[in-house]
Amino acid sequence: MKELLLKSRNFSVVREHFDPETAGVEKTIEYVEQPCVVIAVPVLDDGQIILVEHLRPILGTTLLECPGGKVDSGEDLESSITRELQEEIGYTPGELEYISYLYSSVGSSTEKIHLFVARKLSPHVRKPEDAKRMQIKQRTAENVLRLLQSNRIHDGKTEIALYKYFSRCVATIGELGIATNVEIDGDF
């Protein structure tokens, strides 16, 4: 049985009891229920990547991030990431490639983050309030890779999305000598 402990605009905190059949042992867990999130690696026609420098007040700093946000109720993933790209960086994607998904914190949250690559970007008007809290940063792919390698990107979902993007680029051009269409046996 699930007990609601806190309900806010963006998440809920619940307490749920699990039996041995479900959890392996009998236990009660408090966790955060959150809507899905979408983020994208936006790539311009010249190969530059657009990131946002986003003020994060609860951390007391700004972070360099891939644009994205929560999926609104009734919204599909593609519509959500298109809306987020328009709001945060002022572009509409002509092409979206779904990369993968990840869970942000499997022991304490239900948040599922969907990762995309956005290409064929066309300009879209940004809202003034978004422009105030987020600064657009266009960077070469080489510069972004150096930022990752020097530990200058501290947002976990952004790091994962960028590394996945770069690994797909390398695998696509065959530099690693690994086939890109390999099937994996089993549950993983």
PDB file of C-alpha atoms in Angstrom:
ATOM      1  CA  MET A   1       0.000   0.000   0.000  1.00  0.00           C
ATOM      2  CA  LYS A   2       1.256   3.464  -0.930  1.00  0.00           C
ATOM      3  CA  GLU A   3       0.988   6.422   1.471  1.00  0.00           C
ATOM      4  CA  LEU A   4       1.351   9.996   0.189  1.00  0.00           C
ATOM      5  CA  LEU A   5       3.715  11.960   2.469  1.00  0.00           C
ATOM      6  CA  LEU A   6       4.111  15.148   0.405  1.00  0.00           C
ATOM      7  CA  LYS A   7       2.641  16.463  -2.841  1.00  0.00           C
ATOM      8  CA  SER A   8       4.272  19.355  -4.695  1.00  0.00           C
ATOM      9  CA  ARG A   9       4.007  20.849  -8.169  1.00  0.00           C
ATOM     10  CA  ASN A  10       6.859  18.744  -9.581  1.00  0.00           C
ATOM     11  CA  PHE A  11       6.986  15.610  -7.447  1.00  0.00           C
ATOM     12  CA  SER A  12       5.437  13.552  -4.649  1.00  0.00           C
ATOM     13  CA  VAL A  13       7.070  11.753  -1.734  1.00  0.00           C
ATOM     14  CA  VAL A  14       5.483   8.415  -0.913  1.00  0.00           C
ATOM     15  CA  ARG A  15       5.987   5.561   1.521  1.00  0.00           C
ATOM     16  CA  GLU A  16       5.308   2.089   0.181  1.00  0.00           C
ATOM     17  CA  HIS A  17       5.462  -1.340   1.791  1.00  0.00           C
ATOM     18  CA  PHE A  18       6.913  -4.158  -0.320  1.00  0.00           C
ATOM     19  CA  ASP A  19       6.567  -7.870   0.329  1.00  0.00           C
ATOM     20  CA  PRO A  20       9.290 -10.491  -0.242  1.00  0.00           C
ATOM     21  CA  GLU A  21       7.814 -11.501  -3.613  1.00  0.00           C
ATOM     22  CA  THR A  22       8.164  -7.958  -4.937  1.00  0.00           C
ATOM     23  CA  ALA A  23      11.363  -6.751  -3.221  1.00  0.00           C
ATOM     24  CA  GLY A  24      13.197  -9.933  -2.229  1.00  0.00           C
ATOM     25  CA  VAL A  25      12.637  -9.058   1.445  1.00  0.00           C
ATOM     26  CA  GLU A  26       9.859  -7.342   3.337  1.00  0.00           C
ATOM     27  CA  LYS A  27      10.567  -3.627   3.634  1.00  0.00           C
ATOM     28  CA  THR A  28       9.087  -0.161   3.598  1.00  0.00           C
ATOM     29  CA  ILE A  29      10.624   2.478   1.335  1.00  0.00           C
ATOM     30  CA  GLU A  30      10.127   6.225   1.100  1.00  0.00           C
ATOM     31  CA  TYR A  31      10.818   7.559  -2.373  1.00  0.00           C
ATOM     32  CA  VAL A  32      10.152  10.422  -4.760  1.00  0.00           C
ATOM     33  CA  GLU A  33       7.638   9.963  -7.585  1.00  0.00           C
ATOM     34  CA  GLN A  34       8.511  12.233 -10.497  1.00  0.00           C
ATOM     35  CA  PRO A  35       7.310  12.697 -14.063  1.00  0.00           C
ATOM     36  CA  CYS A  36       9.530  11.677 -16.959  1.00  0.00           C
ATOM     37  CA  VAL A  37      12.176  14.095 -18.173  1.00  0.00           C
ATOM     38  CA  VAL A  38      13.532  14.683 -21.687  1.00  0.00           C
ATOM     39  CA  ILE A  39      16.877  16.188 -22.688  1.00  0.00           C
ATOM     40  CA  ALA A  40      18.616  16.587 -26.026  1.00  0.00           C
ATOM     41  CA  VAL A  41      22.054  17.139 -27.453  1.00  0.00           C
ATOM     42  CA  PRO A  42      21.260  19.873 -30.001  1.00  0.00           C
ATOM     43  CA  VAL A  43      23.677  19.741 -32.948  1.00  0.00           C
ATOM     44  CA  LEU A  44      23.893  22.584 -35.477  1.00  0.00           C
ATOM     45  CA  ASP A  45      24.539  21.876 -39.155  1.00  0.00           C
ATOM     46  CA  ASP A  46      28.222  22.818 -38.695  1.00  0.00           C
ATOM     47  CA  GLY A  47      28.582  20.240 -35.877  1.00  0.00           C
ATOM     48  CA  GLN A  48      28.563  22.727 -32.992  1.00  0.00           C
ATOM     49  CA  ILE A  49      26.651  21.659 -29.899  1.00  0.00           C
ATOM     50  CA  ILE A  50      24.328  24.015 -28.041  1.00  0.00           C
ATOM     51  CA  LEU A  51      24.344  23.869 -24.248  1.00  0.00           C
ATOM     52  CA  VAL A  52      22.708  26.127 -21.689  1.00  0.00           C
ATOM     53  CA  GLU A  53      24.304  27.689 -18.656  1.00  0.00           C
ATOM     54  CA  HIS A  54      21.464  27.224 -16.208  1.00  0.00           C
ATOM     55  CA  LEU A  55      21.183  28.932 -12.831  1.00  0.00           C
ATOM     56  CA  ARG A  56      20.464  26.277 -10.184  1.00  0.00           C
ATOM     57  CA  PRO A  57      19.545  28.190  -6.996  1.00  0.00           C
ATOM     58  CA  ILE A  58      19.364  25.154  -4.695  1.00  0.00           C
ATOM     59  CA  LEU A  59      22.982  24.383  -5.598  1.00  0.00           C
ATOM     60  CA  GLY A  60      24.052  28.018  -5.435  1.00  0.00           C
ATOM     61  CA  THR A  61      25.674  27.896  -8.860  1.00  0.00           C
ATOM     62  CA  THR A  62      25.168  27.651 -12.590  1.00  0.00           C
ATOM     63  CA  LEU A  63      25.635  24.403 -14.482  1.00  0.00           C
ATOM     64  CA  LEU A  64      26.357  23.744 -18.116  1.00  0.00           C
ATOM     65  CA  GLU A  65      23.570  21.457 -19.313  1.00  0.00           C
ATOM     66  CA  CYS A  66      21.849  19.951 -22.303  1.00  0.00           C
ATOM     67  CA  PRO A  67      18.439  21.592 -22.722  1.00  0.00           C
ATOM     68  CA  GLY A  68      15.395  19.699 -21.494  1.00  0.00           C
ATOM     69  CA  GLY A  69      12.773  19.409 -18.806  1.00  0.00           C
ATOM     70  CA  LYS A  70       9.816  17.476 -17.517  1.00  0.00           C
ATOM     71  CA  VAL A  71       7.211  15.897 -19.738  1.00  0.00           C
ATOM     72  CA  ASP A  72       3.857  17.576 -19.147  1.00  0.00           C
ATOM     73  CA  SER A  73       0.760  15.464 -18.517  1.00  0.00           C
ATOM     74  CA  GLY A  74      -0.659  14.177 -21.810  1.00  0.00           C
ATOM     75  CA  GLU A  75       2.463  15.157 -23.763  1.00  0.00           C
ATOM     76  CA  ASP A  76       4.471  12.639 -25.802  1.00  0.00           C
ATOM     77  CA  LEU A  77       8.275  12.591 -25.584  1.00  0.00           C
ATOM     78  CA  GLU A  78       8.920  14.172 -29.003  1.00  0.00           C
ATOM     79  CA  SER A  79       6.466  17.030 -28.397  1.00  0.00           C
ATOM     80  CA  SER A  80       7.992  17.617 -24.983  1.00  0.00           C
ATOM     81  CA  ILE A  81      11.605  17.824 -26.171  1.00  0.00           C
ATOM     82  CA  THR A  82      10.548  20.041 -29.091  1.00  0.00           C
ATOM     83  CA  ARG A  83       8.830  22.433 -26.652  1.00  0.00           C
ATOM     84  CA  GLU A  84      11.848  22.426 -24.329  1.00  0.00           C
ATOM     85  CA  LEU A  85      14.273  23.182 -27.170  1.00  0.00           C
ATOM     86  CA  GLN A  86      12.094  26.062 -28.360  1.00  0.00           C
ATOM     87  CA  GLU A  87      11.855  27.505 -24.841  1.00  0.00           C
ATOM     88  CA  GLU A  88      15.446  26.993 -23.702  1.00  0.00           C
ATOM     89  CA  ILE A  89      17.602  27.526 -26.802  1.00  0.00           C
ATOM     90  CA  GLY A  90      15.234  29.069 -29.366  1.00  0.00           C
ATOM     91  CA  TYR A  91      15.371  26.269 -31.944  1.00  0.00           C
ATOM     92  CA  THR A  92      12.894  23.763 -33.370  1.00  0.00           C
ATOM     93  CA  PRO A  93      14.382  20.388 -34.318  1.00  0.00           C
ATOM     94  CA  GLY A  94      13.779  19.077 -37.827  1.00  0.00           C
ATOM     95  CA  GLU A  95      15.092  15.685 -36.778  1.00  0.00           C
ATOM     96  CA  LEU A  96      15.030  13.922 -33.405  1.00  0.00           C
ATOM     97  CA  GLU A  97      16.991  10.747 -32.718  1.00  0.00           C
ATOM     98  CA  TYR A  98      16.074   8.822 -29.573  1.00  0.00           C
ATOM     99  CA  ILE A  99      19.274   7.633 -27.891  1.00  0.00           C
ATOM    100  CA  SER A 100      18.233   5.909 -24.669  1.00  0.00           C
ATOM    101  CA  TYR A 101      16.765   6.425 -21.238  1.00  0.00           C
ATOM    102  CA  LEU A 102      18.155   6.269 -17.724  1.00  0.00           C
ATOM    103  CA  TYR A 103      16.901   6.421 -14.158  1.00  0.00           C
ATOM    104  CA  SER A 104      18.409   9.264 -12.161  1.00  0.00           C
ATOM    105  CA  SER A 105      18.465   7.639  -8.716  1.00  0.00           C
ATOM    106  CA  VAL A 106      17.106   4.091  -8.631  1.00  0.00           C
ATOM    107  CA  GLY A 107      17.026   3.764  -4.853  1.00  0.00           C
ATOM    108  CA  SER A 108      15.060   6.917  -4.109  1.00  0.00           C
ATOM    109  CA  SER A 109      13.265   8.192  -7.212  1.00  0.00           C
ATOM    110  CA  THR A 110      11.092   7.042 -10.113  1.00  0.00           C
ATOM    111  CA  GLU A 111      12.498   9.750 -12.415  1.00  0.00           C
ATOM    112  CA  LYS A 112      13.142   8.386 -15.924  1.00  0.00           C
ATOM    113  CA  ILE A 113      15.183  10.596 -18.249  1.00  0.00           C
ATOM    114  CA  HIS A 114      14.868  10.170 -22.026  1.00  0.00           C
ATOM    115  CA  LEU A 115      17.849  11.224 -24.131  1.00  0.00           C
ATOM    116  CA  PHE A 116      17.684  12.583 -27.695  1.00  0.00           C
ATOM    117  CA  VAL A 117      19.934  14.096 -30.333  1.00  0.00           C
ATOM    118  CA  ALA A 118      18.314  17.072 -32.107  1.00  0.00           C
ATOM    119  CA  ARG A 119      19.457  18.028 -35.603  1.00  0.00           C
ATOM    120  CA  LYS A 120      18.318  20.200 -38.506  1.00  0.00           C
ATOM    121  CA  LEU A 121      17.578  23.032 -36.110  1.00  0.00           C
ATOM    122  CA  SER A 122      15.571  26.043 -37.259  1.00  0.00           C
ATOM    123  CA  PRO A 123      15.290  29.297 -35.248  1.00  0.00           C
ATOM    124  CA  HIS A 124      12.341  29.814 -32.881  1.00  0.00           C
ATOM    125  CA  VAL A 125      11.622  32.811 -30.626  1.00  0.00           C
ATOM    126  CA  ARG A 126      12.622  32.313 -26.976  1.00  0.00           C
ATOM    127  CA  LYS A 127      10.550  33.686 -24.122  1.00  0.00           C
ATOM    128  CA  PRO A 128      12.283  36.579 -22.293  1.00  0.00           C
ATOM    129  CA  GLU A 129      11.983  34.794 -18.922  1.00  0.00           C
ATOM    130  CA  ASP A 130      13.862  31.771 -20.304  1.00  0.00           C
ATOM    131  CA  ALA A 131      16.591  34.004 -21.745  1.00  0.00           C
ATOM    132  CA  LYS A 132      17.112  35.602 -18.294  1.00  0.00           C
ATOM    133  CA  ARG A 133      17.739  32.365 -16.403  1.00  0.00           C
ATOM    134  CA  MET A 134      19.570  30.404 -19.117  1.00  0.00           C
ATOM    135  CA  GLN A 135      22.460  31.547 -21.285  1.00  0.00           C
ATOM    136  CA  ILE A 136      23.015  29.762 -24.607  1.00  0.00           C
ATOM    137  CA  LYS A 137      26.524  28.397 -25.137  1.00  0.00           C
ATOM    138  CA  GLN A 138      27.506  27.186 -28.621  1.00  0.00           C
ATOM    139  CA  ARG A 139      30.602  25.013 -28.530  1.00  0.00           C
ATOM    140  CA  THR A 140      32.532  22.903 -30.996  1.00  0.00           C
ATOM    141  CA  ALA A 141      32.277  19.165 -30.452  1.00  0.00           C
ATOM    142  CA  GLU A 142      35.986  19.138 -29.601  1.00  0.00           C
ATOM    143  CA  ASN A 143      35.461  21.836 -26.944  1.00  0.00           C
ATOM    144  CA  VAL A 144      32.527  19.944 -25.384  1.00  0.00           C
ATOM    145  CA  LEU A 145      34.566  16.743 -25.286  1.00  0.00           C
ATOM    146  CA  ARG A 146      37.390  18.620 -23.532  1.00  0.00           C
ATOM    147  CA  LEU A 147      34.895  20.024 -21.006  1.00  0.00           C
ATOM    148  CA  LEU A 148      33.761  16.474 -20.257  1.00  0.00           C
ATOM    149  CA  GLN A 149      37.285  15.107 -19.992  1.00  0.00           C
ATOM    150  CA  SER A 150      38.363  17.906 -17.654  1.00  0.00           C
ATOM    151  CA  ASN A 151      35.343  17.378 -15.362  1.00  0.00           C
ATOM    152  CA  ARG A 152      33.823  20.788 -16.080  1.00  0.00           C
ATOM    153  CA  ILE A 153      30.299  19.482 -16.728  1.00  0.00           C
ATOM    154  CA  HIS A 154      28.690  18.513 -13.434  1.00  0.00           C
ATOM    155  CA  ASP A 155      25.122  17.674 -14.436  1.00  0.00           C
ATOM    156  CA  GLY A 156      24.870  13.879 -14.550  1.00  0.00           C
ATOM    157  CA  LYS A 157      22.182  13.600 -17.220  1.00  0.00           C
ATOM    158  CA  THR A 158      24.122  15.983 -19.451  1.00  0.00           C
ATOM    159  CA  GLU A 159      27.347  14.018 -19.019  1.00  0.00           C
ATOM    160  CA  ILE A 160      25.608  10.772 -19.931  1.00  0.00           C
ATOM    161  CA  ALA A 161      23.792  12.275 -22.938  1.00  0.00           C
ATOM    162  CA  LEU A 162      27.006  13.828 -24.286  1.00  0.00           C
ATOM    163  CA  TYR A 163      29.110  10.691 -23.777  1.00  0.00           C
ATOM    164  CA  LYS A 164      26.410   8.616 -25.473  1.00  0.00           C
ATOM    165  CA  TYR A 165      26.286  11.098 -28.336  1.00  0.00           C
ATOM    166  CA  PHE A 166      30.069  11.025 -28.773  1.00  0.00           C
ATOM    167  CA  SER A 167      30.194   7.227 -28.532  1.00  0.00           C
ATOM    168  CA  ARG A 168      27.571   7.006 -31.295  1.00  0.00           C
ATOM    169  CA  CYS A 169      29.597   9.413 -33.458  1.00  0.00           C
ATOM    170  CA  VAL A 170      32.755   7.348 -33.046  1.00  0.00           C
ATOM    171  CA  ALA A 171      30.935   4.040 -33.594  1.00  0.00           C
ATOM    172  CA  THR A 172      29.199   5.446 -36.666  1.00  0.00           C
ATOM    173  CA  ILE A 173      32.465   6.303 -38.389  1.00  0.00           C
ATOM    174  CA  GLY A 174      34.016   3.001 -37.344  1.00  0.00           C
ATOM    175  CA  GLU A 175      36.996   4.367 -35.433  1.00  0.00           C
ATOM    176  CA  LEU A 176      36.549   1.752 -32.717  1.00  0.00           C
ATOM    177  CA  GLY A 177      36.114  -1.147 -35.141  1.00  0.00           C
ATOM    178  CA  ILE A 178      32.883  -2.114 -33.363  1.00  0.00           C
ATOM    179  CA  ALA A 179      29.706  -2.891 -35.277  1.00  0.00           C
ATOM    180  CA  THR A 180      26.882  -0.488 -34.472  1.00  0.00           C
ATOM    181  CA  ASN A 181      24.073  -2.994 -34.943  1.00  0.00           C
ATOM    182  CA  VAL A 182      25.156  -5.665 -32.453  1.00  0.00           C
ATOM    183  CA  GLU A 183      22.331  -7.426 -30.623  1.00  0.00           C
ATOM    184  CA  ILE A 184      22.767  -8.136 -26.925  1.00  0.00           C
ATOM    185  CA  ASP A 185      21.609 -11.499 -25.578  1.00  0.00           C
ATOM    186  CA  GLY A 186      19.627 -11.784 -22.347  1.00  0.00           C
ATOM    187  CA  ASP A 187      17.849  -9.191 -20.242  1.00  0.00           C
ATOM    188  CA  PHE A 188      20.610  -6.619 -20.561  1.00  0.00           C
TER     189      PHE A 188
END
